[in-house]
Short mmCIF file of the N, C-alpha and C atoms (twelve columns), coordinates in Angstrom:
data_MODEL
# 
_entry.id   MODEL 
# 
loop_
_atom_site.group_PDB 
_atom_site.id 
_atom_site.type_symbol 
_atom_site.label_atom_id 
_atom_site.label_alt_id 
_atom_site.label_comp_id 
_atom_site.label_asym_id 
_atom_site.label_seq_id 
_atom_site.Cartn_x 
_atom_site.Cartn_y 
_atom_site.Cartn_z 
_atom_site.pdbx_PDB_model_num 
ATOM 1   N N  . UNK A 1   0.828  -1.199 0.000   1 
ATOM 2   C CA . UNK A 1   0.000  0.000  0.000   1 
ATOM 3   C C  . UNK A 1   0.867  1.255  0.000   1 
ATOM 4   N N  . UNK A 2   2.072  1.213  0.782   1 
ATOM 5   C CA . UNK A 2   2.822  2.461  0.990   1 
ATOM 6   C C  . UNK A 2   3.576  2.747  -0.551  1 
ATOM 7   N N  . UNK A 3   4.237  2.070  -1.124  1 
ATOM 8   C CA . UNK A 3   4.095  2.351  -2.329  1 
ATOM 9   C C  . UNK A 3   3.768  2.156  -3.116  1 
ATOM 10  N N  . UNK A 4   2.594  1.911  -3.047  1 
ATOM 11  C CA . UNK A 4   1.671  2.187  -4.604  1 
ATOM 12  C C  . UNK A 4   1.030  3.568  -4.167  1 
ATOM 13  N N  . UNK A 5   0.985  3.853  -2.924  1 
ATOM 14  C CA . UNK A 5   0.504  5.530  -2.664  1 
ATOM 15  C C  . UNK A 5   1.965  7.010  -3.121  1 
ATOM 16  N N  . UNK A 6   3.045  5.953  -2.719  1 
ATOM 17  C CA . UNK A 6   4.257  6.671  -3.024  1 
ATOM 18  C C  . UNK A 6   4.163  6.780  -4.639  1 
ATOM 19  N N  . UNK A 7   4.139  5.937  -5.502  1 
ATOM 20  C CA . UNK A 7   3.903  6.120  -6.931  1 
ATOM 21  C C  . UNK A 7   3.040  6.991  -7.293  1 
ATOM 22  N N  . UNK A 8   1.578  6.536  -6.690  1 
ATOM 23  C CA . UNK A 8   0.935  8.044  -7.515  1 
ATOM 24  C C  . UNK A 8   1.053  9.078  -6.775  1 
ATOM 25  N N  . UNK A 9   1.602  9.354  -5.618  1 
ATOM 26  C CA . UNK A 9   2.268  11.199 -5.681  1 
ATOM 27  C C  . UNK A 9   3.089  11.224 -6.410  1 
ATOM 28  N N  . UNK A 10  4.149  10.366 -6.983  1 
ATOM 29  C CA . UNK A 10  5.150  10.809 -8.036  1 
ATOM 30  C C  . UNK A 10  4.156  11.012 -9.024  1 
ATOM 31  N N  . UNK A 11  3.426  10.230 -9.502  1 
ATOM 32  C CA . UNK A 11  2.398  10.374 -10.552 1 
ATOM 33  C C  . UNK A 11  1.721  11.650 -10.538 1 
ATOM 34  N N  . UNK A 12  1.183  12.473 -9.799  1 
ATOM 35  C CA . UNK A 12  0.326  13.592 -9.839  1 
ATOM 36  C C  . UNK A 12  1.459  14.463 -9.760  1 
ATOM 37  N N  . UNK A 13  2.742  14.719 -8.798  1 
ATOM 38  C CA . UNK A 13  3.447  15.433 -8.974  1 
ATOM 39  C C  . UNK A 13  4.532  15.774 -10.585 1 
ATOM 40  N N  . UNK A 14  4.394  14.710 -11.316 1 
ATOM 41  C CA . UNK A 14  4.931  14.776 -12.073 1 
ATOM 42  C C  . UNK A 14  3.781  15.508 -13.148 1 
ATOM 43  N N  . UNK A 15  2.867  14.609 -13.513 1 
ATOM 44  C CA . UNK A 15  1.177  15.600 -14.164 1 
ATOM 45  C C  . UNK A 15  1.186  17.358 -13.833 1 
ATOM 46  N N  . UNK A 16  1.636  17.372 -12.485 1 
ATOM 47  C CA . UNK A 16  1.320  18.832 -11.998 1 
ATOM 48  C C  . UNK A 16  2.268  19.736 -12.618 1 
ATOM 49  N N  . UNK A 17  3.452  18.607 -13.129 1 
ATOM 50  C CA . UNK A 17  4.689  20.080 -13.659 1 
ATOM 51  C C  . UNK A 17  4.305  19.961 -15.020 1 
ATOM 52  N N  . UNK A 18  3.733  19.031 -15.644 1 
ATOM 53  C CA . UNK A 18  3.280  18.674 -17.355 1 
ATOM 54  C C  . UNK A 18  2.438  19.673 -17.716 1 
ATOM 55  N N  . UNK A 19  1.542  19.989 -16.648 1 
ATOM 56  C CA . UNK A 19  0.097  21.293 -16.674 1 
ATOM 57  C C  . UNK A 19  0.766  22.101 -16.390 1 
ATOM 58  N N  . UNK A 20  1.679  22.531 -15.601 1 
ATOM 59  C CA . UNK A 20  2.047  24.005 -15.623 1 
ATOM 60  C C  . UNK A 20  3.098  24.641 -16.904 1 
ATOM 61  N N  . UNK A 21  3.934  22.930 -17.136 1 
ATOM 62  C CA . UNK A 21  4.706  23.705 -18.615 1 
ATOM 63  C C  . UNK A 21  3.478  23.963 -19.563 1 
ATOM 64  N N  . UNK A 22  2.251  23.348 -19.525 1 
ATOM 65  C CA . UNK A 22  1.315  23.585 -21.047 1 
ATOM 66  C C  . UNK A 22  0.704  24.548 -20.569 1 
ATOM 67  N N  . UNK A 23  0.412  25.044 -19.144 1 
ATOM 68  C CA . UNK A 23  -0.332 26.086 -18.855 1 
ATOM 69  C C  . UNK A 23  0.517  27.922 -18.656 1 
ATOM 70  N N  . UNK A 24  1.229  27.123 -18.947 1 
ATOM 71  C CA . UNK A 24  2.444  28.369 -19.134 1 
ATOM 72  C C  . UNK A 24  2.298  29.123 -20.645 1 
ATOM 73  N N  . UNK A 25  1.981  28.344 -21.574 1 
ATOM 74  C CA . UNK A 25  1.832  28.626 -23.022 1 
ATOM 75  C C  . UNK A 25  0.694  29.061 -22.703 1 
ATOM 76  N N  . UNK A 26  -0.212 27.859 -22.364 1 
ATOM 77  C CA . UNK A 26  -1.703 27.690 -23.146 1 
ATOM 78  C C  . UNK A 26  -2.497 29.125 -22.116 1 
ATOM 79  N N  . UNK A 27  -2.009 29.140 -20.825 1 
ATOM 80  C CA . UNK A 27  -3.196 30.036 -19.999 1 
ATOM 81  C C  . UNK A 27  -2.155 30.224 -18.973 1 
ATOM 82  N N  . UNK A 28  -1.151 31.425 -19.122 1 
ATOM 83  C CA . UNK A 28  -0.314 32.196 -17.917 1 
ATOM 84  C C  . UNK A 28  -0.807 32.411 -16.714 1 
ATOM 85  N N  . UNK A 29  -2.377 32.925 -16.979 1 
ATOM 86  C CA . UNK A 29  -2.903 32.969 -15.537 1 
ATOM 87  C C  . UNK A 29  -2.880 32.083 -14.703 1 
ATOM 88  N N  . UNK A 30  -3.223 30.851 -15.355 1 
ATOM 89  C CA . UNK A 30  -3.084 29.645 -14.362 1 
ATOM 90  C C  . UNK A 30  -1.883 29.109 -14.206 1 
ATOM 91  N N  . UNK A 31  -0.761 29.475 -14.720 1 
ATOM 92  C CA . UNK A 31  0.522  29.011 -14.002 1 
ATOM 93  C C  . UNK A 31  1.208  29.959 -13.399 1 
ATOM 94  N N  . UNK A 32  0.729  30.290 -12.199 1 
ATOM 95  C CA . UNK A 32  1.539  31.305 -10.922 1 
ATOM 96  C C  . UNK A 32  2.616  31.334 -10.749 1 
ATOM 97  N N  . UNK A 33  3.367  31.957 -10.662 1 
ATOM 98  C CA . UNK A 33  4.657  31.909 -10.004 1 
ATOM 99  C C  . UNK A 33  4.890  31.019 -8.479  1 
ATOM 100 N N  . UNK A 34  3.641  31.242 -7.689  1 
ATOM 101 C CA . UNK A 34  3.331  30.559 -6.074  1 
ATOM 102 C C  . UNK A 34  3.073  29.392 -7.088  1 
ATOM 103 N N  . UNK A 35  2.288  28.955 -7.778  1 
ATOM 104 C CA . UNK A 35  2.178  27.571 -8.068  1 
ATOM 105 C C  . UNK A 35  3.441  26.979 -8.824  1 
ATOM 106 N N  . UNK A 36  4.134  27.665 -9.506  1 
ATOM 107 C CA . UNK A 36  5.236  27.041 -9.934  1 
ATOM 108 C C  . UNK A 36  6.350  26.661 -8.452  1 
ATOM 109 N N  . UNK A 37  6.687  27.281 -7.318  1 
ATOM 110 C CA . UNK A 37  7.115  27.523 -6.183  1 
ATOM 111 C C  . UNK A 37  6.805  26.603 -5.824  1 
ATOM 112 N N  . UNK A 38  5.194  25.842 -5.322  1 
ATOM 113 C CA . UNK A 38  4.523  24.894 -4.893  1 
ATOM 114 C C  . UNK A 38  5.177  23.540 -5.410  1 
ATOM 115 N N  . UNK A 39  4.667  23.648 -6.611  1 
ATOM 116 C CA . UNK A 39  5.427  22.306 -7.712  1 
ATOM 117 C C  . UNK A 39  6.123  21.949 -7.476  1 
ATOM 118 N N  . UNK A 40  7.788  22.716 -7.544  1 
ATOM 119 C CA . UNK A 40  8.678  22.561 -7.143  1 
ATOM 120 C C  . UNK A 40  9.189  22.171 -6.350  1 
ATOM 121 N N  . UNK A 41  8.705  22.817 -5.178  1 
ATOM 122 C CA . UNK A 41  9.184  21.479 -3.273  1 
ATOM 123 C C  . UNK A 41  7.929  20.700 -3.257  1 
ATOM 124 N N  . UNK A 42  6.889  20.578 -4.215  1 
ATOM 125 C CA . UNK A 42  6.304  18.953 -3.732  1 
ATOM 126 C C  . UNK A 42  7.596  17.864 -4.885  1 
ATOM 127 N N  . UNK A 43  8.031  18.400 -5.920  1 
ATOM 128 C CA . UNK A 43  8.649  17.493 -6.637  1 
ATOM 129 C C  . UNK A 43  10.389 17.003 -5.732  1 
ATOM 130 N N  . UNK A 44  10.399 17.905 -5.107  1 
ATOM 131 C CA . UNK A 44  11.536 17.638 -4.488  1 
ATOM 132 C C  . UNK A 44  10.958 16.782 -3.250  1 
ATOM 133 N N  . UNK A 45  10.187 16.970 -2.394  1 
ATOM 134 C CA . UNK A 45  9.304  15.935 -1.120  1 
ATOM 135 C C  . UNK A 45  9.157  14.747 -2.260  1 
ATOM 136 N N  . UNK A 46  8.358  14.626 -3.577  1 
ATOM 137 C CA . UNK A 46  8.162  13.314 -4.095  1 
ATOM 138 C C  . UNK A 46  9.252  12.492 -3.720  1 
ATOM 139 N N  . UNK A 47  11.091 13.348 -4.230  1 
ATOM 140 C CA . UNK A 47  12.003 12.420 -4.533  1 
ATOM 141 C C  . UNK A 47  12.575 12.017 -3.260  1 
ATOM 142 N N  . UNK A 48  12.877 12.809 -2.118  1 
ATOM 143 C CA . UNK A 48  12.589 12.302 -1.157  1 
ATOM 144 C C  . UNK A 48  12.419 11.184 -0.317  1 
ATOM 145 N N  . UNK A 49  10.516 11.269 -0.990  1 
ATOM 146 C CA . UNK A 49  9.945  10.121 -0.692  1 
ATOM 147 C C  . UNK A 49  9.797  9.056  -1.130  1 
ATOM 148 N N  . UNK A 50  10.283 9.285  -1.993  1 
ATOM 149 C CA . UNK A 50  10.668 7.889  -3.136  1 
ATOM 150 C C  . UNK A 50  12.019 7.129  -2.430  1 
ATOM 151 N N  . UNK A 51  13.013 8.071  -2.269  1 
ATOM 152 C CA . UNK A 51  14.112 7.353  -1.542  1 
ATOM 153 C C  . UNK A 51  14.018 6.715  -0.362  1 
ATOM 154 N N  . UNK A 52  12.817 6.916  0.905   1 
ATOM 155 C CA . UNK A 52  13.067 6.965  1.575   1 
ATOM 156 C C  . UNK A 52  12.022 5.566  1.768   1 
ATOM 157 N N  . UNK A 53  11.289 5.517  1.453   1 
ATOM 158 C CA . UNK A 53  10.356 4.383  1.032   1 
ATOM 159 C C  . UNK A 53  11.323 3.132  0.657   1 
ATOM 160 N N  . UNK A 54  12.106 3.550  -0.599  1 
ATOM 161 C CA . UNK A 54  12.905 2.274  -0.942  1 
ATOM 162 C C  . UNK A 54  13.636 1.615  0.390   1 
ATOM 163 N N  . UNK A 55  14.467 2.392  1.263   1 
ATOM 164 C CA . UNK A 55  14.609 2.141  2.462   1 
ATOM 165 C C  . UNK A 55  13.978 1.504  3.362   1 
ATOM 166 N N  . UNK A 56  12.856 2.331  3.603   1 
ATOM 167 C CA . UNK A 56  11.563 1.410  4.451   1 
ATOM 168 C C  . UNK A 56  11.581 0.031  3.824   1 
ATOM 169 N N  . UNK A 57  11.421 0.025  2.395   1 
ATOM 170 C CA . UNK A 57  10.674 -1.412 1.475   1 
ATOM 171 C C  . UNK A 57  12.048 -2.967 1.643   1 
ATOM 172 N N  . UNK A 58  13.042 -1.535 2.219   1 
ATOM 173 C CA . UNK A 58  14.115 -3.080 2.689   1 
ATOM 174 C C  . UNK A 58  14.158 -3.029 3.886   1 
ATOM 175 N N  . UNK A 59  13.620 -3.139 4.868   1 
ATOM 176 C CA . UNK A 59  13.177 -3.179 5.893   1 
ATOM 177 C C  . UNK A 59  13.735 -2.070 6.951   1 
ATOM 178 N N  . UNK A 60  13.994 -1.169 6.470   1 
ATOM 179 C CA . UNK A 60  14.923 0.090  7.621   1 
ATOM 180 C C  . UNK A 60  13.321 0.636  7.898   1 
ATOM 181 N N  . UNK A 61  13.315 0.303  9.709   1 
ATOM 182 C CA . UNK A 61  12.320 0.828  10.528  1 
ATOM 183 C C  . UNK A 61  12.595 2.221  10.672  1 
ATOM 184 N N  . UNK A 62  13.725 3.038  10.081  1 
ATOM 185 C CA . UNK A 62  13.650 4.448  10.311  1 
ATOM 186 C C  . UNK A 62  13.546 4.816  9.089   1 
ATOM 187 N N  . UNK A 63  13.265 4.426  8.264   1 
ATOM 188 C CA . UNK A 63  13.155 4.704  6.850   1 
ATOM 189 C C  . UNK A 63  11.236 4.378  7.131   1 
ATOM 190 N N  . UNK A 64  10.827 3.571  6.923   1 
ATOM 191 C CA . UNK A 64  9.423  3.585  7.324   1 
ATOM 192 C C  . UNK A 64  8.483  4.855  7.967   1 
ATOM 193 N N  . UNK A 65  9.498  5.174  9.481   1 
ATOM 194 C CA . UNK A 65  9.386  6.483  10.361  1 
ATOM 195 C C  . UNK A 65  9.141  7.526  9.640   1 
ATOM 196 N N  . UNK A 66  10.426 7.680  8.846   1 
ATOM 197 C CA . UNK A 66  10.456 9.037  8.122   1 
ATOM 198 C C  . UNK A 66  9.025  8.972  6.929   1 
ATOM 199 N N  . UNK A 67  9.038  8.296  6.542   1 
ATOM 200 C CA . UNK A 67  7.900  8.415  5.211   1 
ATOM 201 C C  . UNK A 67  6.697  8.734  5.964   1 
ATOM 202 N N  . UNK A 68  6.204  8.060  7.189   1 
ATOM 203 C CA . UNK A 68  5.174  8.680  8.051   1 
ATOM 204 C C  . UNK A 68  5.197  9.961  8.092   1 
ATOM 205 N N  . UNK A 69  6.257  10.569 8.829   1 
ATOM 206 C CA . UNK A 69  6.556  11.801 9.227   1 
ATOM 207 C C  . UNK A 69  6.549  12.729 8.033   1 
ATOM 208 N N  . UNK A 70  7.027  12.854 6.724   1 
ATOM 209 C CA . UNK A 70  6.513  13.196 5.988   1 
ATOM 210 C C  . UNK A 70  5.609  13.321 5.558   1 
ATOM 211 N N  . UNK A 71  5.299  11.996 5.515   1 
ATOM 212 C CA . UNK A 71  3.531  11.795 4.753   1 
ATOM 213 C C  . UNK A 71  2.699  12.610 6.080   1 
ATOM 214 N N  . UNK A 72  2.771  12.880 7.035   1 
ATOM 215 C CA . UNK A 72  1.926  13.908 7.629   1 
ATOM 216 C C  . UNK A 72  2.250  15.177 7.602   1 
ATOM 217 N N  . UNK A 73  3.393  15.590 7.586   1 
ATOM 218 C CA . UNK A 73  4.032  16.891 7.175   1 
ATOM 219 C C  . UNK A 73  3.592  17.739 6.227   1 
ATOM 220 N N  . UNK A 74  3.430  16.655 4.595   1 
ATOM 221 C CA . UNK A 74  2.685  17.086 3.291   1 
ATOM 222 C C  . UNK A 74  1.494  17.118 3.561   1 
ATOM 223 N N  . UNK A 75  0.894  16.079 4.671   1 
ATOM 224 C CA . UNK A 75  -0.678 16.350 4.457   1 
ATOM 225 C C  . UNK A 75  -0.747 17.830 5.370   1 
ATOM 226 N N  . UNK A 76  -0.881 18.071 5.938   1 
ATOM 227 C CA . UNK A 76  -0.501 19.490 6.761   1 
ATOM 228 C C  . UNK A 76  0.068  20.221 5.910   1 
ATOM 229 N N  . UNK A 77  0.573  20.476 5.530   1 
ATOM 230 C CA . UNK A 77  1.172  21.487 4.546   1 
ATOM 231 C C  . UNK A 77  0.422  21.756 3.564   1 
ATOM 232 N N  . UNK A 78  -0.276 20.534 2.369   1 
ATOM 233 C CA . UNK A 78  -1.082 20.852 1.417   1 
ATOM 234 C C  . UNK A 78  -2.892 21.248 2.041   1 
ATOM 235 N N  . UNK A 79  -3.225 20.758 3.140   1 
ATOM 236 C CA . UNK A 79  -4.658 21.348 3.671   1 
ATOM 237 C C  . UNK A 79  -4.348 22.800 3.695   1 
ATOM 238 N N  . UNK A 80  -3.160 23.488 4.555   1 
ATOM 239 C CA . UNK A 80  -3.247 24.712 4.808   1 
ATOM 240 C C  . UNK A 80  -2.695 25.775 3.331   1 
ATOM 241 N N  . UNK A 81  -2.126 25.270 2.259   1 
ATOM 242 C CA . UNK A 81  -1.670 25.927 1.123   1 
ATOM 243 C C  . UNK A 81  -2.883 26.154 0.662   1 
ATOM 244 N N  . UNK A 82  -4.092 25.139 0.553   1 
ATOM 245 C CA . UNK A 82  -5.096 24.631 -0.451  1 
ATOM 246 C C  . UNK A 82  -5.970 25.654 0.555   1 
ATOM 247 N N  . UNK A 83  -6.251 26.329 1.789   1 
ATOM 248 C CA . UNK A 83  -7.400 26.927 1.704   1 
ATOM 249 C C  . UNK A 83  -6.676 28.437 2.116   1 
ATOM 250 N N  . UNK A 84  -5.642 28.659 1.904   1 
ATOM 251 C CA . UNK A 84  -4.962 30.378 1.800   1 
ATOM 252 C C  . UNK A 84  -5.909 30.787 0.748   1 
ATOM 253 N N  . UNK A 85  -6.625 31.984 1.186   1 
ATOM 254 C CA . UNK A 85  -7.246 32.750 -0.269  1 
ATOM 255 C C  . UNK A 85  -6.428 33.478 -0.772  1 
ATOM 256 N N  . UNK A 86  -6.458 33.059 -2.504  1 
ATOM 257 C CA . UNK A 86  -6.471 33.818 -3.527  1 
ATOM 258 C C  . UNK A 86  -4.653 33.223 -3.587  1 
ATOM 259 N N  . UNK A 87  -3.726 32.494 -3.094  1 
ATOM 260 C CA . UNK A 87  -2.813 32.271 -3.113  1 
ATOM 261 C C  . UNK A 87  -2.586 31.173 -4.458  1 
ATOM 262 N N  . UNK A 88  -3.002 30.251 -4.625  1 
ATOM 263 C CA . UNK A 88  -3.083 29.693 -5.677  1 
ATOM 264 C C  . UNK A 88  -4.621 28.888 -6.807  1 
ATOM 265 N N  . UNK A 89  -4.252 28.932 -8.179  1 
ATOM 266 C CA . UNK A 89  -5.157 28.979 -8.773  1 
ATOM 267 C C  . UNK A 89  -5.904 27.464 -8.251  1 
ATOM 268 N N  . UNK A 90  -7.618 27.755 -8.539  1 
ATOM 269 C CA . UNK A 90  -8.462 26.994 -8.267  1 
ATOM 270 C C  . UNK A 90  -8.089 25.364 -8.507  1 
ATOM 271 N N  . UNK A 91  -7.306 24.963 -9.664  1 
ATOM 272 C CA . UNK A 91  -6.531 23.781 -9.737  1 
ATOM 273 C C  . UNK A 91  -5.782 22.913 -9.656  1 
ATOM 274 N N  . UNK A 92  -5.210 23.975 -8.433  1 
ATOM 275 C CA . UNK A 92  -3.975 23.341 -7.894  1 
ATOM 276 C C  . UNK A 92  -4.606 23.188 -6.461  1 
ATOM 277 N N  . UNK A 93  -5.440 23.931 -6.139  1 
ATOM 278 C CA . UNK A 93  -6.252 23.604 -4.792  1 
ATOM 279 C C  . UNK A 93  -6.971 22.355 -4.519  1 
ATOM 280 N N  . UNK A 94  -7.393 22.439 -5.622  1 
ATOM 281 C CA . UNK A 94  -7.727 20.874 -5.911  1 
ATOM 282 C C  . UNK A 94  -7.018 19.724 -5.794  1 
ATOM 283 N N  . UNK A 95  -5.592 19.493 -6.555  1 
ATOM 284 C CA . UNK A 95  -4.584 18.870 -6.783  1 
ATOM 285 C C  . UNK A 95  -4.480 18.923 -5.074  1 
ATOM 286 N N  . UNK A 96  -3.889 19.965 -4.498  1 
ATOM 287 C CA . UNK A 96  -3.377 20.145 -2.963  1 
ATOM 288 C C  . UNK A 96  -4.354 19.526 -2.023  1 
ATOM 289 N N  . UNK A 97  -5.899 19.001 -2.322  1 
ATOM 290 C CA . UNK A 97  -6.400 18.485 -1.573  1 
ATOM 291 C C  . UNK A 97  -6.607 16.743 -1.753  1 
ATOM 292 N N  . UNK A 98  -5.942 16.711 -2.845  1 
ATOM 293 C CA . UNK A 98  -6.027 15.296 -3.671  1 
ATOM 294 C C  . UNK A 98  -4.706 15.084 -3.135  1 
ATOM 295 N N  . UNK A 99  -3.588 15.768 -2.894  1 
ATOM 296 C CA . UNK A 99  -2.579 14.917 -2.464  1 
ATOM 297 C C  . UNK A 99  -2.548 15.197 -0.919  1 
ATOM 298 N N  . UNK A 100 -3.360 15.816 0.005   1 
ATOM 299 C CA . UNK A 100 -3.778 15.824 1.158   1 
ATOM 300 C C  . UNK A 100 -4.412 14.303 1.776   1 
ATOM 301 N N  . UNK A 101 -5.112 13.794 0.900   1 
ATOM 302 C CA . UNK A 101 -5.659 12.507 1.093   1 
ATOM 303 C C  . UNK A 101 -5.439 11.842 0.775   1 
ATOM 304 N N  . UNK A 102 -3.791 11.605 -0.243  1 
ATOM 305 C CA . UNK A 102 -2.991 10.558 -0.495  1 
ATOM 306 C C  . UNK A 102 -2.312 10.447 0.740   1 
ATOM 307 N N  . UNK A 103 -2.022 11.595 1.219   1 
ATOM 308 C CA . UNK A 103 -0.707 11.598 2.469   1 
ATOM 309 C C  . UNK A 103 -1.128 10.782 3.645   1 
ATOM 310 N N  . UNK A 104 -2.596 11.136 3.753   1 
ATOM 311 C CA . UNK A 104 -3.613 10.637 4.550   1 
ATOM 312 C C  . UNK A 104 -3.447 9.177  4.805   1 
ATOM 313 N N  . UNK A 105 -3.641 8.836  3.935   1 
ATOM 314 C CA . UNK A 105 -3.639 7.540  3.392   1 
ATOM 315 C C  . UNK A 105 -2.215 6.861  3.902   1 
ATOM 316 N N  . UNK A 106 -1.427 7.322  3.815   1 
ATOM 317 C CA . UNK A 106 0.074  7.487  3.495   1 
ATOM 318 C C  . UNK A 106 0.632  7.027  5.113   1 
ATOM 319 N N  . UNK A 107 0.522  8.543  5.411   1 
ATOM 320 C CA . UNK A 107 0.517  8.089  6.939   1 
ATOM 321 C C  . UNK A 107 -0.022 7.081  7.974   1 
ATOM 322 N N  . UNK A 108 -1.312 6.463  7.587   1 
ATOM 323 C CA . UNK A 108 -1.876 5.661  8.332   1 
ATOM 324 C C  . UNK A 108 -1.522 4.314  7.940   1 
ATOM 325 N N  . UNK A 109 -1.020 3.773  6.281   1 
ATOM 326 C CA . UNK A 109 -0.132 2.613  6.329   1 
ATOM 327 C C  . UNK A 109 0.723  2.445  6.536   1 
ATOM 328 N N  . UNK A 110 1.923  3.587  6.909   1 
ATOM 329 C CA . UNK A 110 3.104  4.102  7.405   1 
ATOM 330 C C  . UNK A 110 2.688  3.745  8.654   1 
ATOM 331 N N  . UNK A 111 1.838  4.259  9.779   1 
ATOM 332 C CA . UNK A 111 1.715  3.616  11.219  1 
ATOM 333 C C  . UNK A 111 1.566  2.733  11.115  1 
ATOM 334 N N  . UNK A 112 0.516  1.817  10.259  1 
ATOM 335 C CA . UNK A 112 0.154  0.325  10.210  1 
ATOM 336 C C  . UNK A 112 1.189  -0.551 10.417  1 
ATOM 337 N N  . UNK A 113 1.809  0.117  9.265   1 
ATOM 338 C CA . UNK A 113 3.200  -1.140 9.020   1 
ATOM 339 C C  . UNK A 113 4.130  -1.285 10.192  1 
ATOM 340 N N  . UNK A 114 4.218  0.541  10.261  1 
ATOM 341 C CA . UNK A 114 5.259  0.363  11.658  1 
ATOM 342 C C  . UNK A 114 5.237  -0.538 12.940  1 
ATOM 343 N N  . UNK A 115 3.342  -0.353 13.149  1 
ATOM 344 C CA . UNK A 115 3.266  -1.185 14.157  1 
ATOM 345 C C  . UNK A 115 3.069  -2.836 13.766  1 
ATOM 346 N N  . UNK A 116 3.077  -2.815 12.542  1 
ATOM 347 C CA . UNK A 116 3.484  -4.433 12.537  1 
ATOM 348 C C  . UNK A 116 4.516  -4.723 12.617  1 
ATOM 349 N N  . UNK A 117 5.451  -4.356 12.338  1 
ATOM 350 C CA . UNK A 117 6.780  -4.772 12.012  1 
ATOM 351 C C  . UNK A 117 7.844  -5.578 13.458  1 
ATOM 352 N N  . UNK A 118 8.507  -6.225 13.077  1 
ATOM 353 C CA . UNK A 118 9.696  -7.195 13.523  1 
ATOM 354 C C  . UNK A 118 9.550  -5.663 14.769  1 
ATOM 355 N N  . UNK A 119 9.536  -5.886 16.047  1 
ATOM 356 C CA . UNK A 119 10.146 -4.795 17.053  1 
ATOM 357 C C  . UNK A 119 8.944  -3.765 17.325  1 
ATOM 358 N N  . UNK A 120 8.115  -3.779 16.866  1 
ATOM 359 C CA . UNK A 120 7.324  -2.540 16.739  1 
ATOM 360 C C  . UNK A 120 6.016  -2.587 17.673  1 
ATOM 361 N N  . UNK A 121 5.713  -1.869 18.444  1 
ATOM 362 C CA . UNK A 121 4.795  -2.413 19.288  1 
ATOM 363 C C  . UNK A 121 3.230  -2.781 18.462  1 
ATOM 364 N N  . UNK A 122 2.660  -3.716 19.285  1 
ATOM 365 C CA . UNK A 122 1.107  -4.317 19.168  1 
ATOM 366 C C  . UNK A 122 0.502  -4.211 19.551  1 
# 
């Protein structure tokens, strides 16, 4: 579960920079400067979390930790970006609440696992 949730934030984070290079041409308004800003440190948190997962996925219990701790970090971070008014366009608010409830997600198989795991309390 933890990564196949880790894949599609790479997946939407990667979509999110595809729409802002075409929305850069196609409709300037909708590619902000704050949303390009945004993009940018979720694509850097993706890679991150991609690394840090692979870790977890070979069994490093602090590698597991951290992807939790992240994965609640981003969800906290994208609830409070996603309802700032007038800070970013209506579609990325969206996006920011769609990867709010991946993280969601994220975090709670991140505890799951933790507490299953070899050492981990029951």
């Amino acid at each position: 579960m933890v990564k196949r949730l880790v894949g599609a934030y790479l997946a939407v984070t990667l979509g999110t920079l595809v729409a802002l290079v075409v929305m850069a041409g196609a409709a300037p308004a909708l590619a902000t400067s704050e949303a390009w800003g945004h993009a940018v440190i979720v694509g850097v948190f993706a890679v991150v979390l991609l690394l840090r997962t692979r870790t977890a996925l070979k069994g490093s219990r602090t590698g597991l930790r951290a992807v939790a701790v992240i994965g609640c970090v981003l969800l906290v971070v994208n609830l409070v970006e996603a309802v700032l008014p007038g800070a970013f366009p209506s579609w990325m608010r969206v996006e920011m609440l769609f990867i709010a409830a991946m993280m969601a997600a994220l975090a709670a198989a991140s505890f799951r696992a933790h507490r299953n795991s070899p050492g981990g309390r029951r």
